[in-house]
CSV table of C-alpha atoms in Angstrom, one decimal:
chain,number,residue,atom,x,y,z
A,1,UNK,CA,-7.0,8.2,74.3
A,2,UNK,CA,-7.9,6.1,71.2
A,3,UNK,CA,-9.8,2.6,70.6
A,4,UNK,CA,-9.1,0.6,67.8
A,5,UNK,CA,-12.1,-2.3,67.3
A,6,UNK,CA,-10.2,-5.3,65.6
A,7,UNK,CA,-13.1,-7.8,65.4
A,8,UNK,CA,-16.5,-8.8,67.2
A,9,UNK,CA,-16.6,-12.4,67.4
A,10,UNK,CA,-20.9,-13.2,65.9
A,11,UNK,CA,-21.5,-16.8,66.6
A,12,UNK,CA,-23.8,-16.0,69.3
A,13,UNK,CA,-21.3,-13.7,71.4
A,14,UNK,CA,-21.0,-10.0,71.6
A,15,UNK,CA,-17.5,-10.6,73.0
A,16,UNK,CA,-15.3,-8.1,71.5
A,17,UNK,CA,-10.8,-7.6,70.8
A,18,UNK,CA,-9.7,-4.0,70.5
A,19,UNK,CA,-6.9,-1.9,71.7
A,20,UNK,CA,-6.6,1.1,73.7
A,21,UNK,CA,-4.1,3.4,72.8
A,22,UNK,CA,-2.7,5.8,75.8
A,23,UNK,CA,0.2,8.2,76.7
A,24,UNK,CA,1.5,5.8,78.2
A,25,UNK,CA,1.0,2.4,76.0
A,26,UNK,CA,-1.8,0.4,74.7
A,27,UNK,CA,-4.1,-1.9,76.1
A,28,UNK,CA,-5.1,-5.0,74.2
A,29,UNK,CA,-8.5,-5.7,75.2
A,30,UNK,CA,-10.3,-7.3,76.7
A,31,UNK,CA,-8.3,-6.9,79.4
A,32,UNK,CA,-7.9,-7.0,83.7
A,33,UNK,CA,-7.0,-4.6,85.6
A,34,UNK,CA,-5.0,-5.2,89.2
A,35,UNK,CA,-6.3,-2.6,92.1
A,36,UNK,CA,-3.7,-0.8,93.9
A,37,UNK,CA,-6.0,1.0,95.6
A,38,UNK,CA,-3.3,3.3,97.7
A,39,UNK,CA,-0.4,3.0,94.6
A,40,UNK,CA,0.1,0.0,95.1
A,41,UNK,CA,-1.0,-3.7,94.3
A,42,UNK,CA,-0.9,-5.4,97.5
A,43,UNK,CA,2.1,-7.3,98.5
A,44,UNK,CA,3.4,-6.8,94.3
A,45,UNK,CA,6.4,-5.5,93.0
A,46,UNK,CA,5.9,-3.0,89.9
A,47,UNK,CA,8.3,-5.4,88.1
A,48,UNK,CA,6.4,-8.7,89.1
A,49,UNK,CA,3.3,-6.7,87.8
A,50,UNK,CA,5.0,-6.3,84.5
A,51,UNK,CA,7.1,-9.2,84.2
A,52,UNK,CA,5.4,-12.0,85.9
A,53,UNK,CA,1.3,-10.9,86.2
A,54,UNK,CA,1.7,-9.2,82.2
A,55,UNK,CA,-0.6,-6.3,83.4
A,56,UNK,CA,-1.1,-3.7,80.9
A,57,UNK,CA,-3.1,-0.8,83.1
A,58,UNK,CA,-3.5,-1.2,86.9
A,59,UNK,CA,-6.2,1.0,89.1
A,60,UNK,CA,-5.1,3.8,91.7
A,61,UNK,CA,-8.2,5.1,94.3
A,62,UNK,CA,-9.1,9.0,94.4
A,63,UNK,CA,-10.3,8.4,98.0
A,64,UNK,CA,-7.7,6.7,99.4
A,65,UNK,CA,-4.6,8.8,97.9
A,66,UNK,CA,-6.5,11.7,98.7
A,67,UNK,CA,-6.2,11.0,102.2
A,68,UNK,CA,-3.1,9.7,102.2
A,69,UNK,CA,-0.1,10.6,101.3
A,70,UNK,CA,-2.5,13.4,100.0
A,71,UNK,CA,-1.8,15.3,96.7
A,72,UNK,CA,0.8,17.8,97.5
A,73,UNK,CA,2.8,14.7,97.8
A,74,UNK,CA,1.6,13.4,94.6
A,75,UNK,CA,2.0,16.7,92.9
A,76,UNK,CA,5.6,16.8,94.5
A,77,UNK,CA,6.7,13.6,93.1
A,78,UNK,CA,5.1,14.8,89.4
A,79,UNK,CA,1.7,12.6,89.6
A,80,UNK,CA,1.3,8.8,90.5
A,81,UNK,CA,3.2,7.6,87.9
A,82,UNK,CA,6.1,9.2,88.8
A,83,UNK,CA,5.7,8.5,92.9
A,84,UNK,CA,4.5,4.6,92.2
A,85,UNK,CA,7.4,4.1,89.4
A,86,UNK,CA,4.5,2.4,87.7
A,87,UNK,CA,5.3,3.6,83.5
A,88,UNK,CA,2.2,2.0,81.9
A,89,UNK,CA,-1.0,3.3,81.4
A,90,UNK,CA,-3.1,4.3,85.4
A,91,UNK,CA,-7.2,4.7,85.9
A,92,UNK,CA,-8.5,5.9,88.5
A,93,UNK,CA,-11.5,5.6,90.1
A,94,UNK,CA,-13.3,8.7,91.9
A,95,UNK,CA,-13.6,7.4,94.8
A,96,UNK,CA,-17.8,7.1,95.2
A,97,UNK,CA,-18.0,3.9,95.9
A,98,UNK,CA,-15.2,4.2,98.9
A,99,UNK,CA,-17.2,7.3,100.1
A,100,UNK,CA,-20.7,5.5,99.7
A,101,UNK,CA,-19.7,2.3,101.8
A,102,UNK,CA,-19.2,4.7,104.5
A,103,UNK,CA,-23.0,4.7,104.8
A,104,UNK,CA,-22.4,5.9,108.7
A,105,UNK,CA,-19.9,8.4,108.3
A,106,UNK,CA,-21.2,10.5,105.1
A,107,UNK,CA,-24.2,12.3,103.8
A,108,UNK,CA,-25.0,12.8,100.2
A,109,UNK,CA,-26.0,16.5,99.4
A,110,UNK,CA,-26.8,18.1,96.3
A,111,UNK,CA,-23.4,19.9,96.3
A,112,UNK,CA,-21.1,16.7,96.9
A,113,UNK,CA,-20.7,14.2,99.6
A,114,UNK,CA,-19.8,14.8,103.0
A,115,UNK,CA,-17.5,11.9,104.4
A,116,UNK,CA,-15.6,11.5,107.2
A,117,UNK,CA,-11.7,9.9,106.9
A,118,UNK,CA,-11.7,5.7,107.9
A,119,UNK,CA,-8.1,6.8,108.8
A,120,UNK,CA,-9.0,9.9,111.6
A,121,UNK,CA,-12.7,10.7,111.6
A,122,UNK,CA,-11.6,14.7,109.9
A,123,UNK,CA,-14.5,16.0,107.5
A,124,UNK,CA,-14.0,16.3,103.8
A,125,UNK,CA,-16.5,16.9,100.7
A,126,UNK,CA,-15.8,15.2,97.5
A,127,UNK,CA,-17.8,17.3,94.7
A,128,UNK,CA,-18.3,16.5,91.0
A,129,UNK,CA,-15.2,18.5,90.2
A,130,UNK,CA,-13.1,18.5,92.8
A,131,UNK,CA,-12.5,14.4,92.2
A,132,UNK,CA,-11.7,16.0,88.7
A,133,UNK,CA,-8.8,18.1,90.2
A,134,UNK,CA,-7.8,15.5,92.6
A,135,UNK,CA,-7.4,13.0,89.0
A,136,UNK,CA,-5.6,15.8,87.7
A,137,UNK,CA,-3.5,15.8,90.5
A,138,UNK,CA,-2.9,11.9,90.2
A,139,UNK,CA,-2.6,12.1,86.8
A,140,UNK,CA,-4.1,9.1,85.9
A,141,UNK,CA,-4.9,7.9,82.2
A,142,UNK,CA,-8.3,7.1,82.6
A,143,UNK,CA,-10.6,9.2,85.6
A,144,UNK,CA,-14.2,8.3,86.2
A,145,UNK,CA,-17.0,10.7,87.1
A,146,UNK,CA,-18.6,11.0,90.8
A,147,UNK,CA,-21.3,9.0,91.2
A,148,UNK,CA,-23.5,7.0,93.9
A,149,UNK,CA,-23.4,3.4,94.0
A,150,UNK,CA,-26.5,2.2,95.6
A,151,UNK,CA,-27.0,-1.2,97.0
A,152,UNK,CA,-28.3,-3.8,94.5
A,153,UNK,CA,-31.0,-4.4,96.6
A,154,UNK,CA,-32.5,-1.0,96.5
A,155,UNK,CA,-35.9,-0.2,96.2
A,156,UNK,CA,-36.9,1.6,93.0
A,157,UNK,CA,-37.7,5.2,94.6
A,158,UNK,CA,-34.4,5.4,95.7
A,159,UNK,CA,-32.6,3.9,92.6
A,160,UNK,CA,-34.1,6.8,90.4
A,161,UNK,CA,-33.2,9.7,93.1
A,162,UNK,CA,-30.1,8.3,93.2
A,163,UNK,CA,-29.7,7.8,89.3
A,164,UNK,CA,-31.1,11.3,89.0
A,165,UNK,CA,-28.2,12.5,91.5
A,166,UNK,CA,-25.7,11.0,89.6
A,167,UNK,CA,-26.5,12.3,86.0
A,168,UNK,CA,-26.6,16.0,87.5
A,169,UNK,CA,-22.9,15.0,88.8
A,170,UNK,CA,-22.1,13.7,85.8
A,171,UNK,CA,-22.9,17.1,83.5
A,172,UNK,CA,-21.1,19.5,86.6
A,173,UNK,CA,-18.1,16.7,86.4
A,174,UNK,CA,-18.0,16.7,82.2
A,175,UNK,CA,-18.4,20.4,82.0
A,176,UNK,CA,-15.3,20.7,84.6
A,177,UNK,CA,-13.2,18.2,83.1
A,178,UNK,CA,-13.2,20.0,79.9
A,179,UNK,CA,-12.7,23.3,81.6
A,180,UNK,CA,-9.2,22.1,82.8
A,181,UNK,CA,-6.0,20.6,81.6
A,182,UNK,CA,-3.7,17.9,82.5
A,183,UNK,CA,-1.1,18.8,84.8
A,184,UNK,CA,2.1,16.4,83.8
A,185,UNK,CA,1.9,16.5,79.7
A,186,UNK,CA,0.0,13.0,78.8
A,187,UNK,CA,-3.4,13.4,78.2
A,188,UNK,CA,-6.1,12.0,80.4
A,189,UNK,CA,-9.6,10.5,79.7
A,190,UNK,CA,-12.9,11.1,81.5
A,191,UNK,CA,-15.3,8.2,82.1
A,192,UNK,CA,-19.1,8.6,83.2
A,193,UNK,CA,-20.6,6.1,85.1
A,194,UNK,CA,-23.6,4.2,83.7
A,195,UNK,CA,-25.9,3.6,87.3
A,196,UNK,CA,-29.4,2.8,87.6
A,197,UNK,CA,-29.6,-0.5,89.8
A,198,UNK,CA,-31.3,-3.6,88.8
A,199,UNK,CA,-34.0,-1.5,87.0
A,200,UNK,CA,-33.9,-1.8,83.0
A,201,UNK,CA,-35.8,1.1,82.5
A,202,UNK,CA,-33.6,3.1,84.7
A,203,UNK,CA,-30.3,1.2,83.0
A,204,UNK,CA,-31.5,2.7,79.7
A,205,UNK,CA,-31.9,6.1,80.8
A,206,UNK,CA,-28.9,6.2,81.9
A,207,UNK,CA,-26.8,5.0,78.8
A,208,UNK,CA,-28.8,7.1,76.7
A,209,UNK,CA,-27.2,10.0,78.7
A,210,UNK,CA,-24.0,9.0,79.0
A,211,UNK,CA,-23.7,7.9,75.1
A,212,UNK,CA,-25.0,10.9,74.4
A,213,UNK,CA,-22.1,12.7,76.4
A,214,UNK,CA,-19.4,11.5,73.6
A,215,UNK,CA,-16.8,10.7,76.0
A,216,UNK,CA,-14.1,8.4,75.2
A,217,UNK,CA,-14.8,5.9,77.2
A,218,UNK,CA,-17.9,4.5,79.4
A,219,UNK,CA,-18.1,2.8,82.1
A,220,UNK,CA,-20.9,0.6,84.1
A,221,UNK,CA,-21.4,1.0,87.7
A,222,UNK,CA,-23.4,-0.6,90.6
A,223,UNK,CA,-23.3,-3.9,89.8
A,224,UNK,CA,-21.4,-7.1,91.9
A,225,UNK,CA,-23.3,-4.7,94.7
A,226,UNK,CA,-25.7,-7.6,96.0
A,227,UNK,CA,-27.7,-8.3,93.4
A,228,UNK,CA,-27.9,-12.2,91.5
A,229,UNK,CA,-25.3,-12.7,89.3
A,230,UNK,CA,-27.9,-13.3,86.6
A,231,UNK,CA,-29.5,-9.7,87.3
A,232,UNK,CA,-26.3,-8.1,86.6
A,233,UNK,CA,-25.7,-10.2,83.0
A,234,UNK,CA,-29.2,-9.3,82.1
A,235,UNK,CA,-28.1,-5.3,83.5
A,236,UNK,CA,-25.4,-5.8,81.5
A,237,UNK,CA,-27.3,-6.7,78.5
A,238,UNK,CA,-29.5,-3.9,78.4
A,239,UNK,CA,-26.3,-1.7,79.1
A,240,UNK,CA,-24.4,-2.4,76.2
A,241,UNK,CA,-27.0,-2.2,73.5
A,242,UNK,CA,-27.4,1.7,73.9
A,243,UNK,CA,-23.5,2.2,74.9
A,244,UNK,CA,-21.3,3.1,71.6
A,245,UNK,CA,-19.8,0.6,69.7
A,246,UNK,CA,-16.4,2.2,69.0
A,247,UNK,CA,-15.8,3.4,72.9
A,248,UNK,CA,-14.4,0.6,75.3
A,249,UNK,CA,-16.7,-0.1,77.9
A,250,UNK,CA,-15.8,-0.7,81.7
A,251,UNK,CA,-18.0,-2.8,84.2
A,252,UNK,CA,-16.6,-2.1,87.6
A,253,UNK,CA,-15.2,-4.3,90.6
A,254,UNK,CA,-16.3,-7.5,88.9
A,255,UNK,CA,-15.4,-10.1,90.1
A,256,UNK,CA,-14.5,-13.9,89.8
A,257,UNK,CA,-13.0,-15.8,86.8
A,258,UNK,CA,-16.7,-16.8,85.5
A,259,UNK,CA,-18.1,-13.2,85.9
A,260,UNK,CA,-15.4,-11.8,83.4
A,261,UNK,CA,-16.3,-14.8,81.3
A,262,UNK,CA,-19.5,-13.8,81.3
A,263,UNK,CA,-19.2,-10.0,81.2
A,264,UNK,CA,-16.7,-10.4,78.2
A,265,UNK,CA,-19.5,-12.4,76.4
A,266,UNK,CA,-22.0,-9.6,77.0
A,267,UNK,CA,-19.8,-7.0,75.3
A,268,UNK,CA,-17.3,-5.7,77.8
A,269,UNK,CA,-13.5,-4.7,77.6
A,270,UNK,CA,-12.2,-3.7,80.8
A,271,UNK,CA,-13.2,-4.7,83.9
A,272,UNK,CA,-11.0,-4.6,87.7
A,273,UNK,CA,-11.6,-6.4,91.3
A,274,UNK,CA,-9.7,-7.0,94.8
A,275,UNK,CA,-10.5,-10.8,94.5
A,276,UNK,CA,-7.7,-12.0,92.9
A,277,UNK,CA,-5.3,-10.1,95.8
A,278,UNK,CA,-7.6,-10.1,98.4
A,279,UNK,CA,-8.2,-13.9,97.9
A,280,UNK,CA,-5.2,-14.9,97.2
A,281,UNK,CA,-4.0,-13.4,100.7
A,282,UNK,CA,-6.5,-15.2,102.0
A,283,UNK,CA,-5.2,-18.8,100.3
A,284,UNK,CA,-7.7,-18.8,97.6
A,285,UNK,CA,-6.3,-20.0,94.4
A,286,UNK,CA,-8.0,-19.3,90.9
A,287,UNK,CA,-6.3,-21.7,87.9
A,288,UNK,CA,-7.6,-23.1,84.8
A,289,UNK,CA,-8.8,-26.5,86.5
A,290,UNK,CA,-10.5,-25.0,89.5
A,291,UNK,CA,-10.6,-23.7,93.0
A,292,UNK,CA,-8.0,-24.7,95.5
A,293,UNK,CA,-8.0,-23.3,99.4
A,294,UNK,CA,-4.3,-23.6,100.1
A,295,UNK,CA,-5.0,-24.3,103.7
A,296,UNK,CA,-6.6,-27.3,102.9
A,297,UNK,CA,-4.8,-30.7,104.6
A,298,UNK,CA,-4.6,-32.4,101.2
A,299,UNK,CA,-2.0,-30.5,99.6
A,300,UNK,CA,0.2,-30.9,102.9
A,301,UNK,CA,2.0,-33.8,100.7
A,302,UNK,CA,1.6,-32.6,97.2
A,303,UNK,CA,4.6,-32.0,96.0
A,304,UNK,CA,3.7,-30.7,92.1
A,305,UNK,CA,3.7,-27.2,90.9
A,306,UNK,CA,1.0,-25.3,92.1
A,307,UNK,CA,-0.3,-25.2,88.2
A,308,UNK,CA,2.2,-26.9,85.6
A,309,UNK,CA,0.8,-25.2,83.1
A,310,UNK,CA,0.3,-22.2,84.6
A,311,UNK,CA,1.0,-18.3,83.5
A,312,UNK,CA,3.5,-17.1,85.8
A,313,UNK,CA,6.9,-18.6,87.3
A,314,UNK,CA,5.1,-19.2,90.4
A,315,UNK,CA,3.3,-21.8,89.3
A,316,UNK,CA,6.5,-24.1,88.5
A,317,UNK,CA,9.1,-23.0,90.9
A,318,UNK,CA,6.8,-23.8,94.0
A,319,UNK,CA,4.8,-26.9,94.9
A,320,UNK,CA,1.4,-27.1,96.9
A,321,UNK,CA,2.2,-28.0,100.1
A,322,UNK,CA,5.5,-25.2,100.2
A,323,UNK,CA,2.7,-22.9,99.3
A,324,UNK,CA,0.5,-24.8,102.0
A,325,UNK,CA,3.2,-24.3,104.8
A,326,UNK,CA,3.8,-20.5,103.6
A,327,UNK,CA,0.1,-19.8,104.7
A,328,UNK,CA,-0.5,-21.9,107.8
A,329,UNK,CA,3.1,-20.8,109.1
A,330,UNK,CA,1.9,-17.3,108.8
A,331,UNK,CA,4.6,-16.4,106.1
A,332,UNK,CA,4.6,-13.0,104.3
A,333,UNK,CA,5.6,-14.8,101.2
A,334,UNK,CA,2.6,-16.9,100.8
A,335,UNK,CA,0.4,-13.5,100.0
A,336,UNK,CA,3.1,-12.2,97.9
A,337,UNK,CA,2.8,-15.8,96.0
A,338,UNK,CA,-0.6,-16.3,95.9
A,339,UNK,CA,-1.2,-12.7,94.7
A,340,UNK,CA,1.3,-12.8,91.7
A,341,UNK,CA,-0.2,-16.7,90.8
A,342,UNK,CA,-4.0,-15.0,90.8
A,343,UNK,CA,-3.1,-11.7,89.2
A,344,UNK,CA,-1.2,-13.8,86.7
A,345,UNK,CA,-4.6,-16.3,86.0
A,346,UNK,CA,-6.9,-13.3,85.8
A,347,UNK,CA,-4.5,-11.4,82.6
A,348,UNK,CA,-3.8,-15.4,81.4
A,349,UNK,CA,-7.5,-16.0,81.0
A,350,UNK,CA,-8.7,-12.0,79.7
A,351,UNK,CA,-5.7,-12.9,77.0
A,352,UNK,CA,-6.5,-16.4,75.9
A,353,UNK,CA,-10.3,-15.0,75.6
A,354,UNK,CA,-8.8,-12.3,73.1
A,355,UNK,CA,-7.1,-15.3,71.4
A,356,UNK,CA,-10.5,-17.1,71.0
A,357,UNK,CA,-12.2,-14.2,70.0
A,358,UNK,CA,-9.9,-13.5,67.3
A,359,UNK,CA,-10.0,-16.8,66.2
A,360,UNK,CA,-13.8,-17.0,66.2
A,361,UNK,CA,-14.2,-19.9,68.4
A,362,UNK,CA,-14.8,-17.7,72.1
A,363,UNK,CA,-18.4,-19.1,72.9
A,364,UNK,CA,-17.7,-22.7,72.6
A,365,UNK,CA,-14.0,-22.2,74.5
A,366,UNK,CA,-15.9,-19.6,77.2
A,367,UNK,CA,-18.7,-22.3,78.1
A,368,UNK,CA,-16.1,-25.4,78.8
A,369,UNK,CA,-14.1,-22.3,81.3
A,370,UNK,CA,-16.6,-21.3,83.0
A,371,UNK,CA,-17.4,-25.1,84.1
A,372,UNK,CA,-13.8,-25.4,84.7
A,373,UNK,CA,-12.7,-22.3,86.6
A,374,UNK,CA,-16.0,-22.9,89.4
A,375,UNK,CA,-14.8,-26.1,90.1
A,376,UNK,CA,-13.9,-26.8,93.7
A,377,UNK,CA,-10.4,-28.8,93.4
């Protein structure tokens, strides 16, 4: 994996264009990236995902395609490219932060973590290099490191033991990934995880290491766990001032339109979340002029596009209140709609903030969005 730095914008921003460069295409950051947690994007066609939402990289989950279909299907089908028919570039993610949430069905030991399956209650143990051979198995572009995600609200103690957990992970997990090989003929990249709460001191510590590792990408963990949103932009902060300028950096399951504003603004390139989907199934709408519930007994009569100006061909070839009767009749298509229109917003505005950036005008541009996009329509 390469990254190509095209141009930081100055003017009071740390907002940053590149590209990533893959096996299997390049990423113009910064950029979105859809979850399809089990393969697939909920209630998303691979081609609306490349023709209509624009998405350059979506995310597959170690824990969940672990469990099921399981890798000897995987490996069967020749990795998840291959199974999902998805032919552009695939991270993903270890699986901690699945295995973590499970705070009553697993137990963190110095070996691994002991978890029990959501699916049937049988045991497993995810170690720093097995969720290596399980990526290999994938054979995902991009696969991040085992770590532990602890709750934004921690106290310090157990922020540090958990930090200190993680960076012993991290080395068995590095040492591992370069001990073995990709199993399909692209190459894959190897991601730590930058943790350490809402403590700065902790934060520092922890990119130190992990910039110090040389991998080819980093990536910043445990935040959007709980904690203010202006704690994590200050967490972010201190983050990216130690992390390597020339490696993209990746702040995890964040979050709304404004947070990737924000996080973009701070530094970041890549960033991923269920919102958008899990929203959007749930009649949220995200556009460029606000926030609309699609449930809401205003829009029963509206009759205009859902967004005129909009990103995808949903926007113009549906109005509000079709969309409006989709969700309160219960209709399938209403999450498939709503999910393409969100998806679509989220790679719309990541791409118009690469334009501004380019163009040197992003901090003036980001601070009228941000007003726009939290505004309740």
């Amino acid at each position: 994996m390469e990254f190509e730095l095209i141009t930081a914008s100055g003017g009071g921003t740390n907002a940053r264009a590149g590209v990533i460069t893959t096996d299997h295409g390049k990423i113009e950051t910064p950029i979105f990236m859809p979850v399809g947690t089990a393969g697939t994007v909920k209630a998303v066609h691979q081609h609306e995902l490349r023709d209509d939402v624009k998405a350059q990289i979506i995310l597959g989950n170690t824990y969940h395609l672990y469990l099921r279909p399981g890798m000897d299907i995987i490996e069967q089908a020749g990795g998840l490219h291959k199974f999902n028919g998805w032919d552009k570039p695939i991270l993903t993610d270890s699986g901690g932060f699945q295995v973590f949430s499970l705070s009553a069905n697993r137990k963190l030991k110095e070996e691994g973590a002991y978890f029990r399956s959501h699916i049937d209650g049988s045991k497993h143990l995810f170690t720093p290099e097995n969720v290596v051979d399980i990526q290999r198995s994938i054979g995902s572009d991009i696969m991040m490191a085992l770590d532990e995600c602890p709750s934004g609200k921690s106290d310090y103690n157990y922020a540090k033991k958990s930090l200190e957990l993680t960076l012993r992970w991290l080395k068995r997990g590095w040492n591992h990934f370069n001990a073995t090989s990709p199993k399909y003929g692209h190459s894959q990249a190897f991601f730590p995880i930058v943790q350490g709460c809402v403590y700065a001191d902790l934060r520092r510590e922890s990119a130190k290491f992990v910039s110090d590792m040389g991998a080819e990408g980093n990536a910043i963990g445990g935040l959007a766990v709980g904690e203010p949103a202006e704690k994590m932009y200050e967490m972010i902060e201190v983050v990216n001032d130690i992390l390597p300028q020339n490696k993209p950096r990746y702040l995890m399951g964040v979050g709304t339109p404004a947070n990737i504003l924000e996080a973009i603004d701070r530094g970041v390139d890549m960033m991923d979340c269920v919102m958008p989907t899990r929203n959007g199934r749930n009649g949220m709408l995200f556009t460029r002029h606000g926030i609309m519930n699609m449930r809401n007994k205003k829009w029963a009569d509206d009759f205009s596009p859902i967004q005129e100006d909009g990103p995808s061909y949903v926007d113009r070839a549906y109005s509000k209140a079709y969309l409006r009767h989709l969700f309160v009749s219960q209709e399938i298509l209403a999450l498939q709609i709503a999910s393409i229109h969100n998806l679509a917003f989220y790679l719309w505005l990541v791409q118009e903030a690469r334009k501004h950036i380019i163009a040197g005008d992003f901090k003036p541009w980001k601070e009228e969005m941000v007003v726009n996009v939290t505004r309740r329509l």
